[in-house]
Amino acid sequence: MTELLDGKATALQIKEEIANEVRQLTAAGKRAPHLAAVIVGTDGASMTYVANKEKSSHEVGFTSSVYRMSESTTEKQLLESIEFLNNDPDIDGFIVQLPLPKHINEQKVINAISPDKDVDGFTPINIGRMVLGEDCFVPATPMGICTLLQRYGIETVGKHCVVIGRSNIVGTPVANLLSRKGFDCTVTMCHSKTQNLKDITRQADILVVAIGKPEFVTADMVKEGAVVVDVGIHRVEDATKKNGYRVIGDVKHSEVDAKCSWVTPVPGGVGPLTIVSLLQNTLKAYKKSNC
Ligand code: NAD
């Protein structure tokens, strides 16, 4: 029987845990944790992501602020804003919503974020610490995937985990985390140049799909009884929906789900855990400087 790795329910539970901690902190006279976000331009998806982060911050009792900058913001102006946030003692953590406009060097901007406030876990210092197994801010989506596997008690030790995708924000870090002590998976990472992909994915006990192609993974690519984690998010037009679209993943759930022992739905799987992980990282940043 297929069971759901319910990200929505898990996220609600974790948010309640965070909210309880925040209530205790503020009852003790301390200020609430503060998460800030910087958004450059008016990209629709980015604005939705930032609005969701703001909403979730408020739900757990955090202070939240959003710095909205115009599309024509220069790299220098953005770097100055980051310097300001790095030095503001009332801000515990902040994110710079990606992608940035083409005239701004993304890596240069990420490198300017203080590692102590880098709650997205994207700076080279935090990535280096993660690879070394040191205390760090783990990128939110991979952290959310690990949390989901842990909370549902998915057996990982010695299992063959195949990760499709090698991006810096999902594929590479999740492959690293799942191969580490504690998870102890044997990990194979696949990418756009991988040959005979299907032969590899069919060997996966745990299949993590972060390829960015709608419904790419079909039933013939999945082993019977596998755990499938679908990271993909795509909006497709759907006239039957009030908002005119529906959200699908990188996995063709209509045919894959029946073969799985556990599967993340889309929406309501990895997405909610990504935001919650950001909140967990912010609380951690707060505690480091305030507790
Ligand atoms: P990306 O485009 O940066 O990376 C895609 C990866 O897929 C690349 O490493 C590439 O090598 C690999 N790939 C492409 N074609 C392939 C093929 N034919 N065979 C094997 N590998 C192939 O994407 P990303 O940023 O890692 O995101 C992946 C998906 O996850 C997207 O749909 C994105 O929207 C979604 N996403 C969701 C969340 C969330 O919170 N749920 C967070 C981040 C990203």
mmCIF file of C-alpha atoms and ligand atoms in Angstrom:
data_model
loop_
_atom_site.group_PDB
_atom_site.id
_atom_site.type_symbol
_atom_site.label_atom_id
_atom_site.label_comp_id
_atom_site.label_asym_id
_atom_site.label_seq_id
_atom_site.Cartn_x
_atom_site.Cartn_y
_atom_site.Cartn_z
ATOM 1 C CA MET A 1 0.000 0.000 0.000
ATOM 2 C CA THR A 2 1.239 3.487 -0.841
ATOM 3 C CA GLU A 3 1.478 5.987 2.010
ATOM 4 C CA LEU A 4 1.885 9.741 1.825
ATOM 5 C CA LEU A 5 4.838 11.694 3.154
ATOM 6 C CA ASP A 6 2.504 14.505 4.089
ATOM 7 C CA GLY A 7 4.539 17.721 4.012
ATOM 8 C CA LYS A 8 1.584 19.930 4.817
ATOM 9 C CA ALA A 9 0.731 18.094 8.050
ATOM 10 C CA THR A 10 4.388 17.795 9.067
ATOM 11 C CA ALA A 11 4.962 21.488 8.409
ATOM 12 C CA LEU A 12 1.942 22.407 10.549
ATOM 13 C CA GLN A 13 3.278 20.286 13.392
ATOM 14 C CA ILE A 14 6.766 21.840 13.203
ATOM 15 C CA LYS A 15 5.290 25.355 12.966
ATOM 16 C CA GLU A 16 3.358 24.675 16.161
ATOM 17 C CA GLU A 17 6.601 23.555 17.850
ATOM 18 C CA ILE A 18 8.366 26.746 16.706
ATOM 19 C CA ALA A 19 5.406 28.928 17.769
ATOM 20 C CA ASN A 20 5.537 27.352 21.247
ATOM 21 C CA GLU A 21 9.215 28.212 21.567
ATOM 22 C CA VAL A 22 8.586 31.774 20.404
ATOM 23 C CA ARG A 23 5.743 32.151 22.920
ATOM 24 C CA GLN A 24 8.096 31.035 25.702
ATOM 25 C CA LEU A 25 10.791 33.484 24.571
ATOM 26 C CA THR A 26 8.470 36.467 24.380
ATOM 27 C CA ALA A 27 6.785 35.510 27.674
ATOM 28 C CA ALA A 28 10.267 35.712 29.199
ATOM 29 C CA GLY A 29 10.558 39.291 27.920
ATOM 30 C CA LYS A 30 12.766 38.560 24.939
ATOM 31 C CA ARG A 31 12.160 39.869 21.446
ATOM 32 C CA ALA A 32 10.806 37.540 18.758
ATOM 33 C CA PRO A 33 13.152 36.113 16.081
ATOM 34 C CA HIS A 34 13.309 38.310 12.980
ATOM 35 C CA LEU A 35 13.502 36.958 9.418
ATOM 36 C CA ALA A 36 14.028 39.421 6.573
ATOM 37 C CA ALA A 37 13.766 38.883 2.831
ATOM 38 C CA VAL A 38 15.163 40.904 -0.040
ATOM 39 C CA ILE A 39 13.402 40.770 -3.376
ATOM 40 C CA VAL A 40 14.651 42.528 -6.495
ATOM 41 C CA GLY A 41 12.103 43.071 -9.272
ATOM 42 C CA THR A 42 8.564 41.795 -9.616
ATOM 43 C CA ASP A 43 8.883 38.196 -10.828
ATOM 44 C CA GLY A 44 5.517 36.560 -10.045
ATOM 45 C CA ALA A 45 6.851 33.258 -8.642
ATOM 46 C CA SER A 46 9.438 35.070 -6.496
ATOM 47 C CA MET A 47 6.783 37.412 -5.103
ATOM 48 C CA THR A 48 4.599 34.402 -4.220
ATOM 49 C CA TYR A 49 7.508 32.650 -2.477
ATOM 50 C CA VAL A 50 8.381 35.752 -0.464
ATOM 51 C CA ALA A 51 4.719 36.334 0.479
ATOM 52 C CA ASN A 52 4.503 32.709 1.701
ATOM 53 C CA LYS A 53 7.648 33.128 3.777
ATOM 54 C CA GLU A 54 6.253 36.317 5.289
ATOM 55 C CA LYS A 55 2.928 34.638 6.095
ATOM 56 C CA SER A 56 4.634 31.641 7.700
ATOM 57 C CA SER A 57 6.908 33.910 9.743
ATOM 58 C CA HIS A 58 3.874 35.679 11.178
ATOM 59 C CA GLU A 59 2.122 32.373 11.886
ATOM 60 C CA VAL A 60 4.916 31.290 14.229
ATOM 61 C CA GLY A 61 5.209 34.705 15.883
ATOM 62 C CA PHE A 62 8.389 35.879 14.148
ATOM 63 C CA THR A 63 8.951 39.465 13.127
ATOM 64 C CA SER A 64 9.207 39.620 9.366
ATOM 65 C CA SER A 65 10.329 42.331 6.999
ATOM 66 C CA VAL A 66 10.566 42.421 3.241
ATOM 67 C CA TYR A 67 12.921 44.750 1.369
ATOM 68 C CA ARG A 68 11.447 45.291 -2.081
ATOM 69 C CA MET A 69 13.933 46.699 -4.589
ATOM 70 C CA SER A 70 13.270 47.703 -8.168
ATOM 71 C CA GLU A 71 14.371 45.668 -11.181
ATOM 72 C CA SER A 72 16.877 48.425 -12.013
ATOM 73 C CA THR A 73 18.685 48.124 -8.656
ATOM 74 C CA THR A 74 22.426 48.001 -9.256
ATOM 75 C CA GLU A 75 24.673 45.284 -7.880
ATOM 76 C CA LYS A 76 26.389 47.922 -5.721
ATOM 77 C CA GLN A 77 23.055 49.053 -4.211
ATOM 78 C CA LEU A 78 22.085 45.455 -3.463
ATOM 79 C CA LEU A 79 25.473 44.762 -1.851
ATOM 80 C CA GLU A 80 25.017 47.874 0.310
ATOM 81 C CA SER A 81 21.603 46.622 1.469
ATOM 82 C CA ILE A 82 23.130 43.266 2.344
ATOM 83 C CA GLU A 83 25.834 44.998 4.356
ATOM 84 C CA PHE A 84 23.097 46.873 6.217
ATOM 85 C CA LEU A 85 21.236 43.636 7.021
ATOM 86 C CA ASN A 86 24.480 41.899 8.046
ATOM 87 C CA ASN A 87 25.039 44.629 10.624
ATOM 88 C CA ASP A 88 21.474 45.120 11.893
ATOM 89 C CA PRO A 89 21.408 43.475 15.349
ATOM 90 C CA ASP A 90 17.595 43.165 15.236
ATOM 91 C CA ILE A 91 17.671 40.876 12.199
ATOM 92 C CA ASP A 92 18.588 37.271 12.935
ATOM 93 C CA GLY A 93 18.554 35.909 9.419
ATOM 94 C CA PHE A 94 17.715 36.983 5.900
ATOM 95 C CA ILE A 95 17.325 35.600 2.445
ATOM 96 C CA VAL A 96 17.881 37.144 -0.961
ATOM 97 C CA GLN A 97 15.168 35.736 -3.202
ATOM 98 C CA LEU A 98 16.624 34.154 -6.366
ATOM 99 C CA PRO A 99 16.787 34.490 -9.312
ATOM 100 C CA LEU A 100 18.214 38.013 -9.441
ATOM 101 C CA PRO A 101 18.035 40.218 -12.552
ATOM 102 C CA LYS A 102 20.643 39.269 -15.154
ATOM 103 C CA HIS A 103 22.832 42.363 -14.566
ATOM 104 C CA ILE A 104 23.541 41.257 -10.975
ATOM 105 C CA ASN A 105 26.136 38.589 -10.202
ATOM 106 C CA GLU A 106 24.231 36.118 -8.010
ATOM 107 C CA GLN A 107 27.263 34.401 -6.507
ATOM 108 C CA LYS A 108 28.832 37.738 -5.583
ATOM 109 C CA VAL A 109 25.619 38.660 -3.753
ATOM 110 C CA ILE A 110 25.421 35.311 -1.947
ATOM 111 C CA ASN A 111 29.075 35.604 -0.944
ATOM 112 C CA ALA A 112 28.310 38.972 0.695
ATOM 113 C CA ILE A 113 25.745 37.483 3.125
ATOM 114 C CA SER A 114 27.106 36.967 6.624
ATOM 115 C CA PRO A 115 27.339 33.177 7.215
ATOM 116 C CA ASP A 116 25.779 33.788 10.647
ATOM 117 C CA LYS A 117 22.615 35.217 9.033
ATOM 118 C CA ASP A 118 22.602 32.972 5.954
ATOM 119 C CA VAL A 119 19.423 31.060 6.844
ATOM 120 C CA ASP A 120 19.129 29.802 3.251
ATOM 121 C CA GLY A 121 22.478 28.043 3.736
ATOM 122 C CA PHE A 122 23.779 29.191 0.344
ATOM 123 C CA THR A 123 27.078 30.841 1.305
ATOM 124 C CA PRO A 124 30.327 28.975 0.597
ATOM 125 C CA ILE A 125 31.093 28.925 4.335
ATOM 126 C CA ASN A 126 27.851 27.151 5.211
ATOM 127 C CA ILE A 127 28.135 24.764 2.271
ATOM 128 C CA GLY A 128 31.712 23.950 3.299
ATOM 129 C CA ARG A 129 30.638 23.341 6.889
ATOM 130 C CA MET A 130 27.794 21.102 5.700
ATOM 131 C CA VAL A 131 30.174 18.978 3.604
ATOM 132 C CA LEU A 132 32.536 18.684 6.588
ATOM 133 C CA GLY A 133 29.607 17.666 8.816
ATOM 134 C CA GLU A 134 30.062 20.750 10.996
ATOM 135 C CA ASP A 135 27.306 22.803 12.573
ATOM 136 C CA CYS A 136 25.849 25.051 9.845
ATOM 137 C CA PHE A 137 22.709 26.350 8.192
ATOM 138 C CA VAL A 138 21.588 23.580 5.840
ATOM 139 C CA PRO A 139 19.806 24.748 2.646
ATOM 140 C CA ALA A 140 16.069 24.733 3.246
ATOM 141 C CA THR A 141 14.809 22.283 0.607
ATOM 142 C CA PRO A 142 17.343 19.493 1.309
ATOM 143 C CA MET A 143 16.814 20.052 5.034
ATOM 144 C CA GLY A 144 13.047 19.722 4.518
ATOM 145 C CA ILE A 145 13.495 16.448 2.619
ATOM 146 C CA CYS A 146 15.653 15.032 5.420
ATOM 147 C CA THR A 147 13.135 16.168 8.054
ATOM 148 C CA LEU A 148 10.289 14.494 6.193
ATOM 149 C CA LEU A 149 12.190 11.184 5.943
ATOM 150 C CA GLN A 150 13.111 11.370 9.636
ATOM 151 C CA ARG A 151 9.662 12.303 10.924
ATOM 152 C CA TYR A 152 8.068 9.422 9.020
ATOM 153 C CA GLY A 153 10.734 7.002 10.257
ATOM 154 C CA ILE A 154 11.798 6.025 6.741
ATOM 155 C CA GLU A 155 14.595 3.471 6.914
ATOM 156 C CA THR A 156 17.647 4.931 5.215
ATOM 157 C CA VAL A 157 20.687 3.058 6.560
ATOM 158 C CA GLY A 158 22.383 1.137 3.747
ATOM 159 C CA LYS A 159 19.595 1.974 1.297
ATOM 160 C CA HIS A 160 20.382 2.940 -2.260
ATOM 161 C CA CYS A 161 19.278 6.537 -2.766
ATOM 162 C CA VAL A 162 19.253 7.917 -6.295
ATOM 163 C CA VAL A 163 19.086 11.701 -6.632
ATOM 164 C CA ILE A 164 18.144 13.101 -10.048
ATOM 165 C CA GLY A 165 19.579 16.626 -10.317
ATOM 166 C CA ARG A 166 22.808 18.230 -9.129
ATOM 167 C CA SER A 167 21.836 21.846 -8.493
ATOM 168 C CA ASN A 168 23.572 23.729 -5.690
ATOM 169 C CA ILE A 169 20.297 24.299 -3.854
ATOM 170 C CA VAL A 170 18.713 20.820 -4.049
ATOM 171 C CA GLY A 171 20.445 17.873 -5.745
ATOM 172 C CA THR A 172 24.023 18.334 -4.552
ATOM 173 C CA PRO A 173 23.265 19.132 -0.887
ATOM 174 C CA VAL A 174 20.572 16.445 -0.511
ATOM 175 C CA ALA A 175 22.960 13.838 -1.971
ATOM 176 C CA ASN A 176 25.585 14.937 0.525
ATOM 177 C CA LEU A 177 23.238 14.911 3.517
ATOM 178 C CA LEU A 178 21.734 11.503 2.798
ATOM 179 C CA SER A 179 25.167 9.903 2.428
ATOM 180 C CA ARG A 180 26.307 11.227 5.805
ATOM 181 C CA LYS A 181 26.347 9.402 9.152
ATOM 182 C CA GLY A 182 22.828 9.231 10.523
ATOM 183 C CA PHE A 183 21.161 8.687 7.157
ATOM 184 C CA ASP A 184 23.899 6.354 5.834
ATOM 185 C CA CYS A 185 22.452 5.914 2.350
ATOM 186 C CA THR A 186 24.542 4.784 -0.577
ATOM 187 C CA VAL A 187 23.906 7.687 -2.922
ATOM 188 C CA THR A 188 24.043 7.864 -6.704
ATOM 189 C CA MET A 189 23.695 11.351 -8.176
ATOM 190 C CA CYS A 190 22.322 11.603 -11.717
ATOM 191 C CA HIS A 191 22.344 14.663 -13.988
ATOM 192 C CA SER A 192 21.767 15.777 -17.548
ATOM 193 C CA LYS A 193 24.765 13.803 -18.865
ATOM 194 C CA THR A 194 23.906 10.555 -17.047
ATOM 195 C CA GLN A 195 23.546 7.585 -19.380
ATOM 196 C CA ASN A 196 20.893 4.887 -18.997
ATOM 197 C CA LEU A 197 19.077 6.919 -16.344
ATOM 198 C CA LYS A 198 16.181 4.464 -16.136
ATOM 199 C CA ASP A 199 18.527 1.550 -15.303
ATOM 200 C CA ILE A 200 19.862 3.553 -12.363
ATOM 201 C CA THR A 201 16.571 4.939 -11.043
ATOM 202 C CA ARG A 202 15.036 1.455 -11.094
ATOM 203 C CA GLN A 203 17.636 0.397 -8.526
ATOM 204 C CA ALA A 204 16.626 3.141 -6.095
ATOM 205 C CA ASP A 205 15.158 2.281 -2.712
ATOM 206 C CA ILE A 206 14.782 6.036 -2.248
ATOM 207 C CA LEU A 207 14.388 8.230 -5.337
ATOM 208 C CA VAL A 208 14.731 12.002 -4.944
ATOM 209 C CA VAL A 209 13.666 13.860 -8.069
ATOM 210 C CA ALA A 210 14.869 17.458 -8.557
ATOM 211 C CA ILE A 211 15.132 17.779 -12.304
ATOM 212 C CA GLY A 212 12.789 20.680 -13.034
ATOM 213 C CA LYS A 213 10.891 18.881 -15.825
ATOM 214 C CA PRO A 214 7.137 18.351 -15.398
ATOM 215 C CA GLU A 215 6.143 14.682 -14.857
ATOM 216 C CA PHE A 216 9.528 13.463 -16.133
ATOM 217 C CA VAL A 217 9.657 10.364 -13.919
ATOM 218 C CA THR A 218 7.278 7.678 -15.130
ATOM 219 C CA ALA A 219 6.293 4.309 -13.632
ATOM 220 C CA ASP A 220 8.847 2.339 -15.690
ATOM 221 C CA MET A 221 11.653 4.323 -13.976
ATOM 222 C CA VAL A 222 10.636 3.332 -10.447
ATOM 223 C CA LYS A 223 11.209 0.121 -8.486
ATOM 224 C CA GLU A 224 8.206 -1.500 -6.811
ATOM 225 C CA GLY A 225 8.096 -0.381 -3.148
ATOM 226 C CA ALA A 226 10.431 2.597 -3.573
ATOM 227 C CA VAL A 227 10.207 5.792 -1.509
ATOM 228 C CA VAL A 228 9.772 8.671 -3.972
ATOM 229 C CA VAL A 229 10.429 12.303 -3.063
ATOM 230 C CA ASP A 230 9.238 14.752 -5.720
ATOM 231 C CA VAL A 231 10.880 18.159 -5.376
ATOM 232 C CA GLY A 232 9.515 19.628 -8.613
ATOM 233 C CA ILE A 233 6.985 22.457 -8.735
ATOM 234 C CA HIS A 234 5.377 23.520 -12.007
ATOM 235 C CA ARG A 235 2.248 25.533 -12.715
ATOM 236 C CA VAL A 236 0.212 24.256 -15.644
ATOM 237 C CA GLU A 237 -2.885 25.897 -17.050
ATOM 238 C CA ASP A 238 -6.115 24.305 -15.883
ATOM 239 C CA ALA A 239 -9.382 25.953 -16.823
ATOM 240 C CA THR A 240 -11.269 23.816 -14.270
ATOM 241 C CA LYS A 241 -9.434 25.572 -11.410
ATOM 242 C CA LYS A 242 -10.591 28.864 -9.955
ATOM 243 C CA ASN A 243 -7.113 30.404 -10.276
ATOM 244 C CA GLY A 244 -6.664 28.953 -13.790
ATOM 245 C CA TYR A 245 -3.763 26.625 -12.990
ATOM 246 C CA ARG A 246 -2.760 23.533 -11.052
ATOM 247 C CA VAL A 247 0.575 22.558 -9.599
ATOM 248 C CA ILE A 248 2.379 19.409 -10.724
ATOM 249 C CA GLY A 249 5.773 17.919 -9.921
ATOM 250 C CA ASP A 250 8.701 16.235 -11.646
ATOM 251 C CA VAL A 251 7.019 12.840 -11.124
ATOM 252 C CA LYS A 252 4.006 11.521 -13.027
ATOM 253 C CA HIS A 253 2.024 10.716 -9.914
ATOM 254 C CA SER A 254 -0.962 9.265 -11.774
ATOM 255 C CA GLU A 255 1.148 6.216 -12.686
ATOM 256 C CA VAL A 256 4.083 6.254 -10.220
ATOM 257 C CA ASP A 257 2.271 6.498 -6.874
ATOM 258 C CA ALA A 258 0.804 3.000 -7.018
ATOM 259 C CA LYS A 259 4.318 1.498 -7.157
ATOM 260 C CA CYS A 260 5.664 3.416 -4.151
ATOM 261 C CA SER A 261 5.751 2.455 -0.485
ATOM 262 C CA TRP A 262 5.919 6.186 0.367
ATOM 263 C CA VAL A 263 5.562 9.226 -1.850
ATOM 264 C CA THR A 264 5.469 13.005 -1.443
ATOM 265 C CA PRO A 265 2.397 14.614 -3.020
ATOM 266 C CA VAL A 266 2.656 17.768 -5.158
ATOM 267 C CA PRO A 267 1.528 20.175 -3.870
ATOM 268 C CA GLY A 268 1.783 19.515 -0.126
ATOM 269 C CA GLY A 269 4.999 17.500 -0.052
ATOM 270 C CA VAL A 270 8.445 19.060 -0.078
ATOM 271 C CA GLY A 271 7.240 22.664 -0.583
ATOM 272 C CA PRO A 272 5.785 23.281 2.904
ATOM 273 C CA LEU A 273 8.887 21.732 4.497
ATOM 274 C CA THR A 274 11.145 24.143 2.611
ATOM 275 C CA ILE A 275 9.523 27.144 4.261
ATOM 276 C CA VAL A 276 9.479 25.489 7.673
ATOM 277 C CA SER A 277 13.201 24.701 7.390
ATOM 278 C CA LEU A 278 13.860 28.379 6.779
ATOM 279 C CA LEU A 279 11.958 29.175 9.983
ATOM 280 C CA GLN A 280 13.948 26.521 11.870
ATOM 281 C CA ASN A 281 17.201 28.037 10.598
ATOM 282 C CA THR A 282 16.059 31.514 11.669
ATOM 283 C CA LEU A 283 15.231 30.292 15.163
ATOM 284 C CA LYS A 284 18.668 28.661 15.294
ATOM 285 C CA ALA A 285 20.336 31.934 14.205
ATOM 286 C CA TYR A 286 18.351 33.809 16.869
ATOM 287 C CA LYS A 287 19.380 31.373 19.607
ATOM 288 C CA LYS A 288 23.045 31.632 18.627
ATOM 289 C CA SER A 289 23.090 35.353 19.257
ATOM 290 C CA ASN A 290 20.402 35.709 21.939
ATOM 291 C CA CYS A 291 20.290 32.582 24.137
HETATM 292 P P1 NAD B 1 17.886 23.044 -11.707
HETATM 293 O O1 NAD B 1 17.288 23.339 -13.032
HETATM 294 O O2 NAD B 1 18.886 23.968 -11.121
HETATM 295 O O3 NAD B 1 18.582 21.610 -11.782
HETATM 296 C C1 NAD B 1 18.021 20.548 -12.500
HETATM 297 C C2 NAD B 1 18.992 19.405 -12.489
HETATM 298 O O4 NAD B 1 18.419 18.355 -13.263
HETATM 299 C C3 NAD B 1 20.352 19.744 -13.122
HETATM 300 O O5 NAD B 1 21.349 19.439 -12.192
HETATM 301 C C4 NAD B 1 20.448 18.843 -14.343
HETATM 302 O O6 NAD B 1 21.751 18.272 -14.505
HETATM 303 C C5 NAD B 1 19.434 17.754 -14.046
HETATM 304 N N1 NAD B 1 18.842 17.246 -15.289
HETATM 305 C C6 NAD B 1 18.304 17.956 -16.297
HETATM 306 N N2 NAD B 1 17.893 17.128 -17.283
HETATM 307 C C7 NAD B 1 18.181 15.878 -16.883
HETATM 308 C C8 NAD B 1 17.996 14.588 -17.464
HETATM 309 N N3 NAD B 1 17.417 14.419 -18.648
HETATM 310 N N4 NAD B 1 18.402 13.516 -16.749
HETATM 311 C C9 NAD B 1 18.972 13.643 -15.534
HETATM 312 N N5 NAD B 1 19.164 14.849 -14.936
HETATM 313 C C10 NAD B 1 18.784 15.941 -15.597
HETATM 314 O O7 NAD B 1 16.670 22.787 -10.722
HETATM 315 P P2 NAD B 1 16.554 22.892 -9.109
HETATM 316 O O8 NAD B 1 16.706 24.301 -8.691
HETATM 317 O O9 NAD B 1 17.377 21.846 -8.458
HETATM 318 O O10 NAD B 1 15.010 22.513 -8.947
HETATM 319 C C11 NAD B 1 14.473 21.288 -9.385
HETATM 320 C C12 NAD B 1 12.968 21.320 -9.279
HETATM 321 O O11 NAD B 1 12.630 21.497 -7.919
HETATM 322 C C13 NAD B 1 12.291 22.457 -10.030
HETATM 323 O O12 NAD B 1 11.039 22.004 -10.505
HETATM 324 C C14 NAD B 1 12.094 23.515 -8.968
HETATM 325 O O13 NAD B 1 11.001 24.364 -9.241
HETATM 326 C C15 NAD B 1 11.807 22.654 -7.779
HETATM 327 N N6 NAD B 1 12.127 23.244 -6.474
HETATM 328 C C16 NAD B 1 11.224 23.054 -5.496
HETATM 329 C C17 NAD B 1 11.464 23.510 -4.232
HETATM 330 C C18 NAD B 1 10.453 23.245 -3.164
HETATM 331 O O14 NAD B 1 10.445 23.912 -2.154
HETATM 332 N N7 NAD B 1 9.601 22.242 -3.342
HETATM 333 C C19 NAD B 1 12.645 24.202 -3.936
HETATM 334 C C20 NAD B 1 13.592 24.349 -4.950
HETATM 335 C C21 NAD B 1 13.324 23.851 -6.218
#
